[in-house]
CSV table of C-alpha atoms and ligand atoms in Angstrom, one decimal:
chain,number,residue,atom,x,y,z
D,1,MET,CA,97.5,27.7,86.8
D,2,LYS,CA,100.8,28.9,87.4
D,3,HIS,CA,104.1,27.5,86.8
D,4,LEU,CA,107.4,28.3,88.2
D,5,ILE,CA,109.6,28.8,85.7
D,6,ASP,CA,111.9,32.0,86.7
D,7,ILE,CA,112.4,33.3,90.4
D,8,LYS,CA,110.6,36.4,89.1
D,9,ASP,CA,107.3,34.3,88.6
D,10,LEU,CA,107.3,35.0,92.3
D,11,SER,CA,106.4,38.1,94.1
D,12,ILE,CA,108.4,39.4,97.2
D,13,GLU,CA,105.2,39.0,99.3
D,14,GLU,CA,104.8,35.1,97.5
D,15,ILE,CA,108.7,34.5,99.0
D,16,ASP,CA,108.1,36.1,102.1
D,17,ASN,CA,104.8,34.1,102.6
D,18,LEU,CA,106.6,30.9,101.5
D,19,ILE,CA,109.5,31.6,103.9
D,20,LYS,CA,106.5,32.2,106.7
D,21,VAL,CA,104.7,28.7,106.0
D,22,ALA,CA,108.3,26.6,105.8
D,23,LYS,CA,109.1,27.5,108.8
D,24,ASP,CA,106.0,27.0,109.9
D,25,ILE,CA,106.5,23.6,109.0
D,26,ILE,CA,109.7,23.2,110.5
D,27,ALA,CA,108.2,23.9,114.0
D,28,ASN,CA,105.2,21.7,113.2
D,29,PRO,CA,105.8,19.2,110.8
D,30,GLU,CA,102.6,17.3,112.0
D,31,LYS,CA,100.2,19.8,111.5
D,32,TYR,CA,101.6,19.1,107.0
D,33,SER,CA,101.5,15.6,107.3
D,34,HIS,CA,98.4,15.0,105.1
D,35,LYS,CA,97.7,17.8,103.2
D,36,CYS,CA,98.8,16.2,100.1
D,37,ASP,CA,97.0,13.3,100.5
D,38,GLY,CA,95.8,11.5,97.1
D,39,LYS,CA,98.3,14.1,95.4
D,40,LYS,CA,101.3,13.1,93.1
D,41,LEU,CA,104.2,14.6,92.2
D,42,ALA,CA,105.8,13.8,88.9
D,43,THR,CA,109.5,14.5,89.4
D,44,LEU,CA,111.6,14.6,85.6
D,45,PHE,CA,115.2,14.7,85.5
D,46,PHE,CA,116.5,14.9,82.1
D,47,GLU,CA,119.7,15.8,83.8
D,48,PRO,CA,121.5,14.3,86.9
D,49,SER,CA,120.5,15.4,90.5
D,50,THR,CA,120.7,14.1,93.9
D,51,ARG,CA,119.6,17.1,96.5
D,52,THR,CA,117.0,18.6,93.9
D,53,ARG,CA,115.0,15.6,93.1
D,54,LEU,CA,115.3,14.1,96.5
D,55,SER,CA,114.0,17.2,98.4
D,56,PHE,CA,111.1,17.4,95.9
D,57,GLU,CA,110.3,13.8,96.7
D,58,SER,CA,110.8,13.6,100.3
D,59,ALA,CA,108.8,16.9,100.6
D,60,MET,CA,105.7,15.3,98.6
D,61,LEU,CA,106.0,12.2,100.6
D,62,SER,CA,106.3,14.4,104.0
D,63,LEU,CA,102.9,16.1,102.7
D,64,GLY,CA,101.4,12.6,102.6
D,65,GLY,CA,101.4,12.8,98.8
D,66,ASN,CA,103.1,10.2,96.1
D,67,VAL,CA,105.7,10.6,93.7
D,68,LEU,CA,106.4,9.1,90.3
D,69,GLY,CA,109.1,10.0,87.6
D,70,PHE,CA,112.6,9.0,85.8
D,71,SER,CA,115.9,10.5,87.0
D,72,GLU,CA,117.6,9.8,83.7
D,73,ALA,CA,116.6,10.8,79.9
D,74,SER,CA,117.9,7.3,78.9
D,75,SER,CA,115.0,5.7,81.0
D,76,SER,CA,112.4,7.9,79.4
D,77,SER,CA,111.0,7.9,75.7
D,78,VAL,CA,113.2,10.7,75.2
D,79,SER,CA,115.7,8.3,74.1
D,80,LYS,CA,113.2,7.1,71.3
D,81,GLY,CA,112.9,10.4,70.0
D,82,GLU,CA,109.7,12.4,71.9
D,83,SER,CA,109.6,15.7,72.4
D,84,VAL,CA,109.6,17.7,75.9
D,85,SER,CA,106.3,19.1,75.2
D,86,ASP,CA,104.7,15.3,74.3
D,87,THR,CA,106.1,13.9,77.1
D,88,ILE,CA,104.7,16.4,79.4
D,89,ARG,CA,101.4,16.6,77.6
D,90,VAL,CA,101.5,12.9,78.7
D,91,VAL,CA,102.7,12.9,82.2
D,92,GLY,CA,100.1,15.4,82.6
D,93,CYS,CA,97.5,12.9,82.5
D,94,TYR,CA,99.4,10.9,85.6
D,95,CYS,CA,100.2,13.6,88.1
D,96,ASP,CA,98.8,16.8,89.7
D,97,ILE,CA,102.3,18.7,89.6
D,98,ILE,CA,105.5,18.6,88.1
D,99,ALA,CA,109.4,19.3,88.9
D,100,MET,CA,111.6,19.0,85.5
D,101,ARG,CA,115.3,19.2,85.5
D,102,HIS,CA,116.7,20.0,81.6
D,103,PRO,CA,120.2,20.5,80.1
D,104,LYS,CA,118.5,22.4,77.7
D,105,GLU,CA,117.9,26.5,78.7
D,106,GLY,CA,114.3,27.1,78.1
D,107,ALA,CA,113.1,23.7,78.7
D,108,PRO,CA,110.8,24.0,81.4
D,109,PHE,CA,109.1,27.2,79.7
D,110,VAL,CA,108.4,25.4,76.6
D,111,ALA,CA,107.2,22.3,78.6
D,112,SER,CA,104.6,24.8,80.9
D,113,ILE,CA,103.3,26.0,77.2
D,114,LYS,CA,101.4,22.7,76.7
D,115,SER,CA,101.5,21.4,80.1
D,116,THR,CA,97.8,20.7,82.1
D,117,VAL,CA,99.4,20.8,85.4
D,118,PRO,CA,101.9,23.3,87.3
D,119,ILE,CA,105.6,23.2,86.2
D,120,ILE,CA,108.6,23.8,88.6
D,121,ASN,CA,111.7,24.5,86.7
D,122,ALA,CA,114.0,22.3,88.9
D,123,GLY,CA,117.2,23.8,86.7
D,124,ASP,CA,117.6,24.7,83.1
D,125,GLY,CA,120.9,24.2,81.7
D,126,GLY,CA,123.1,27.2,82.6
D,127,HIS,CA,120.2,29.1,82.9
D,128,ASN,CA,118.1,29.0,86.1
D,129,HIS,CA,117.4,27.3,89.4
D,130,PRO,CA,114.3,28.8,91.0
D,131,THR,CA,114.1,26.2,93.3
D,132,GLN,CA,117.5,26.5,94.8
D,133,THR,CA,117.3,30.3,95.3
D,134,LEU,CA,114.2,29.9,97.2
D,135,THR,CA,116.6,27.1,99.4
D,136,ASP,CA,118.8,30.0,99.6
D,137,LEU,CA,116.9,32.9,100.1
D,138,LEU,CA,115.2,30.7,103.4
D,139,THR,CA,118.6,29.6,104.4
D,140,ILE,CA,119.6,33.4,104.5
D,141,GLU,CA,116.6,34.3,106.6
D,142,CYS,CA,117.3,31.5,109.2
D,143,GLU,CA,120.7,32.1,109.4
D,144,LYS,CA,121.0,35.9,109.4
D,145,ASN,CA,117.5,37.1,110.1
D,146,ARG,CA,117.5,39.1,107.4
D,147,LEU,CA,117.3,39.4,103.4
D,148,ASP,CA,118.0,42.9,103.3
D,149,ASN,CA,121.6,44.7,104.3
D,150,LEU,CA,123.7,42.3,103.2
D,151,THR,CA,126.8,42.2,101.1
D,152,ILE,CA,127.2,39.0,99.2
D,153,GLY,CA,130.2,37.3,97.4
D,154,LEU,CA,129.3,35.0,94.5
D,155,CYS,CA,132.7,32.7,93.9
D,156,GLY,CA,133.4,30.2,91.5
D,157,ASP,CA,131.6,29.3,88.0
D,158,LEU,CA,129.6,32.7,87.8
D,159,LYS,CA,129.3,31.7,84.1
D,160,PHE,CA,127.6,28.5,83.8
D,161,GLY,CA,126.3,28.7,87.3
D,162,ARG,CA,122.5,28.7,87.4
D,163,THR,CA,122.2,29.3,91.1
D,164,VAL,CA,124.2,32.7,91.0
D,165,HIS,CA,121.7,33.8,88.0
D,166,SER,CA,118.6,33.0,90.0
D,167,LEU,CA,120.0,34.0,93.5
D,168,ILE,CA,121.1,38.0,92.4
D,169,THR,CA,117.8,37.8,90.2
D,170,ALA,CA,115.7,37.5,93.8
D,171,MET,CA,118.5,39.1,95.9
D,172,CYS,CA,118.4,42.7,93.9
D,173,ARG,CA,114.6,43.4,95.3
D,174,TYR,CA,116.0,43.4,98.8
D,175,LYS,CA,117.2,47.0,99.7
D,176,ASN,CA,120.9,47.8,100.3
D,177,ILE,CA,122.3,45.0,98.8
D,178,LYS,CA,125.9,44.5,97.2
D,179,PHE,CA,127.4,42.0,95.5
D,180,VAL,CA,131.6,41.1,95.3
D,181,LEU,CA,131.7,38.5,91.9
D,182,ILE,CA,134.6,36.6,92.3
D,183,SER,CA,135.3,34.3,89.2
D,184,PRO,CA,138.4,33.9,86.6
D,185,ASP,CA,138.2,35.8,83.5
D,186,GLU,CA,136.7,32.7,81.7
D,187,LEU,CA,134.1,32.3,84.2
D,188,LYS,CA,132.2,35.3,84.6
D,189,LEU,CA,128.6,36.3,84.8
D,190,PRO,CA,127.2,36.7,81.7
D,191,GLU,CA,126.4,40.2,80.0
D,192,TYR,CA,122.5,39.3,80.5
D,193,VAL,CA,122.5,39.1,84.3
D,194,LYS,CA,125.2,42.2,84.4
D,195,LYS,CA,123.5,44.6,82.5
D,196,GLY,CA,120.0,43.1,82.5
D,197,VAL,CA,119.5,42.5,86.2
D,198,LEU,CA,122.5,44.1,88.3
D,199,GLU,CA,122.8,47.4,86.3
D,200,LYS,CA,119.1,47.6,85.0
D,201,ASN,CA,118.3,47.5,89.4
D,202,ASN,CA,121.3,50.0,90.0
D,203,ILE,CA,123.1,47.5,92.3
D,204,GLU,CA,126.5,48.2,93.3
D,205,TYR,CA,128.9,45.4,92.7
D,206,CYS,CA,132.6,44.8,92.3
D,207,GLU,CA,134.4,42.1,90.2
D,208,THR,CA,137.6,40.3,91.4
D,209,LYS,CA,139.4,37.2,90.7
D,210,ASP,CA,141.0,37.1,94.4
D,211,ILE,CA,138.6,35.6,96.7
D,212,GLU,CA,140.5,37.2,100.0
D,213,GLU,CA,140.3,41.0,98.5
D,214,TYR,CA,136.8,41.4,100.0
D,215,MET,CA,136.5,38.5,102.3
D,216,GLY,CA,136.3,40.7,105.3
D,217,ASP,CA,133.5,42.9,104.1
D,218,LEU,CA,131.6,39.7,103.3
D,219,ASP,CA,128.2,38.9,104.9
D,220,ILE,CA,127.9,35.8,102.6
D,221,LEU,CA,130.1,34.0,100.8
D,222,TYR,CA,128.7,31.5,98.4
D,223,MET,CA,130.7,29.6,97.0
D,224,THR,CA,130.1,27.0,93.5
D,225,ARG,CA,131.0,24.1,91.2
D,226,VAL,CA,132.8,24.7,88.1
D,227,GLN,CA,129.9,23.3,85.9
D,228,LYS,CA,132.2,20.6,83.8
D,229,GLU,CA,129.1,19.3,82.1
D,230,ARG,CA,128.8,22.8,80.4
D,231,PHE,CA,132.2,23.0,79.0
D,232,PHE,CA,133.4,22.6,75.4
D,233,ASN,CA,136.3,21.7,75.9
D,234,GLU,CA,137.7,19.1,79.2
D,235,ALA,CA,141.1,20.7,78.5
D,236,ASP,CA,139.4,24.6,79.9
D,237,TYR,CA,137.6,22.5,82.5
D,238,ILE,CA,140.7,20.7,83.8
D,239,ARG,CA,142.7,24.5,83.7
D,240,LEU,CA,140.0,26.2,85.9
D,241,LYS,CA,138.4,23.7,88.2
D,242,ASP,CA,140.7,24.0,91.0
D,243,TYR,CA,140.8,27.7,90.8
D,244,TYR,CA,139.3,28.1,94.2
D,245,ILE,CA,139.8,25.9,97.1
D,246,LEU,CA,138.2,27.7,100.0
D,247,ASN,CA,140.1,26.6,103.4
D,248,LYS,CA,140.4,27.9,106.7
D,249,ASN,CA,143.5,30.4,106.1
D,250,LYS,CA,141.7,31.8,103.3
D,251,LEU,CA,138.9,32.8,106.1
D,252,LYS,CA,141.2,34.4,108.1
D,253,LYS,CA,139.8,37.8,107.4
D,254,ALA,CA,136.2,36.7,107.0
D,255,LYS,CA,133.3,38.5,109.7
D,256,LYS,CA,132.7,36.0,112.8
D,257,ASP,CA,129.4,35.7,111.6
D,258,LEU,CA,129.8,35.1,108.0
D,259,CYS,CA,128.0,32.6,106.3
D,260,ILE,CA,128.9,30.4,104.0
D,261,LEU,CA,126.6,28.7,101.1
D,262,HIS,CA,126.7,26.2,98.4
D,263,PRO,CA,124.4,24.6,96.4
D,264,LEU,CA,125.8,21.7,96.4
D,265,PRO,CA,127.4,18.8,94.9
D,266,ARG,CA,131.2,20.2,96.2
D,267,VAL,CA,133.9,18.9,93.9
D,268,ASN,CA,137.4,20.7,95.7
D,269,GLU,CA,136.1,24.5,95.9
D,270,ILE,CA,135.6,23.9,99.6
D,271,SER,CA,138.4,21.8,101.5
D,272,THR,CA,136.5,19.6,104.2
D,273,ASP,CA,138.4,21.2,107.1
D,274,VAL,CA,135.8,24.0,106.8
D,275,ASP,CA,133.0,21.7,107.0
D,276,ASP,CA,132.9,21.9,111.1
D,277,ASP,CA,133.4,25.7,111.0
D,278,PRO,CA,129.9,26.9,112.7
D,279,ARG,CA,129.9,29.5,109.6
D,280,ALA,CA,129.7,27.2,107.2
D,281,CYS,CA,125.9,26.4,106.3
D,282,TYR,CA,125.9,24.5,103.3
D,283,PHE,CA,124.4,21.0,105.0
D,284,ARG,CA,122.0,23.0,106.5
D,285,GLN,CA,121.1,24.7,103.8
D,286,ALA,CA,120.8,21.5,102.0
D,287,ASN,CA,118.3,20.4,104.7
D,288,TYR,CA,116.3,24.0,104.4
D,289,GLY,CA,115.6,22.7,100.6
D,290,ARG,CA,113.2,19.9,101.6
D,291,TYR,CA,110.7,22.5,104.1
D,292,ILE,CA,110.5,25.2,101.4
D,293,ARG,CA,110.0,22.9,98.4
D,294,MET,CA,106.6,21.8,100.8
D,295,ALA,CA,105.7,25.1,101.2
D,296,LEU,CA,106.0,25.4,97.1
D,297,ILE,CA,104.2,22.2,96.6
D,298,LEU,CA,101.3,23.4,99.0
D,299,LYS,CA,101.2,26.9,97.4
D,300,MET,CA,101.2,26.1,93.3
D,301,LEU,CA,98.5,22.8,94.4
D,302,GLU,CA,96.4,25.6,96.5
D,303,VAL,CA,96.0,23.5,99.5
D,304,LYS,CA,95.0,25.5,102.7
M,401,NCD,C1,123.2,22.8,91.4
M,401,NCD,C2,122.4,22.8,90.1
M,401,NCD,O1,122.1,22.0,89.8
M,401,NCD,O2,122.5,23.5,89.0
M,401,NCD,N1,123.2,21.7,92.6
M,401,NCD,C3,121.7,21.8,93.0
M,401,NCD,O3,120.7,21.7,92.4
M,401,NCD,N2,121.9,21.9,94.5
M,401,NCD,C4,124.6,23.6,91.1
M,401,NCD,C5,125.4,22.3,90.9
M,401,NCD,O4,125.3,21.3,90.2
M,401,NCD,O5,126.8,22.7,90.9
């Protein structure tokens, strides 16, 4: 049985295949509408979510399956003191596959050790978010027609932003990828990603505080929310939360075919005046999330 805890649990070939299936689902949704008849997905969300949980649920429903679960820890027996391992062992009796989000880094991995059904990490603290990365990869492939030869700007909270960590890990495996890391000093990419992923794979990158400095070089601009829930100190959050606000003016030097992504939710980091720019792909990106999760569920349940 295979779990998806880290994006590296999937090979490039497996990712290519998921993208291929997702594209086929987009073109022929009816072909897939009974593939998971009789199957159940449990969504165990110990942390808030809109897109990830609902796109997982919508994905399973679109495949003919059913969903169960909880959307906050307080409505589960965790509030009575039950361990994650025990919860997972029990929920595994009621479903065929589990998507789980937890505020503690590593919790889905711990859960996977005891689980009798496949576990999907739907976000663990400030660590990883592999299914957002699959969403991002499908979006880039559909919007840019390639996953190589890209200069990618990552902007905002690169320290706590788990989507950034997983995306860098995934993109490092494609050819001729360069990164521009745009963040204030306090929210720089953690050393374990910089050294352990970028430098280990000889990936070209630079760091800047200025969102406009390399704007004209970017093929992708990946904006992120300052992760309020991961701050120890509210004053620091308030000082940093509006450090970047992307607006039409800041896009003046940007390429005509720049692709602006954001995993969402957005707070202030992209002004709404950017939304009707054709380069703003973030709402289409949210839509792609459902299709890639359909492809992932099929793969993990070994449905032909
Ligand atoms: C992201 C997450 O939960 O890490 N959202 C998502 O899953 N689409 C990003 C965020 O919360 O800022």
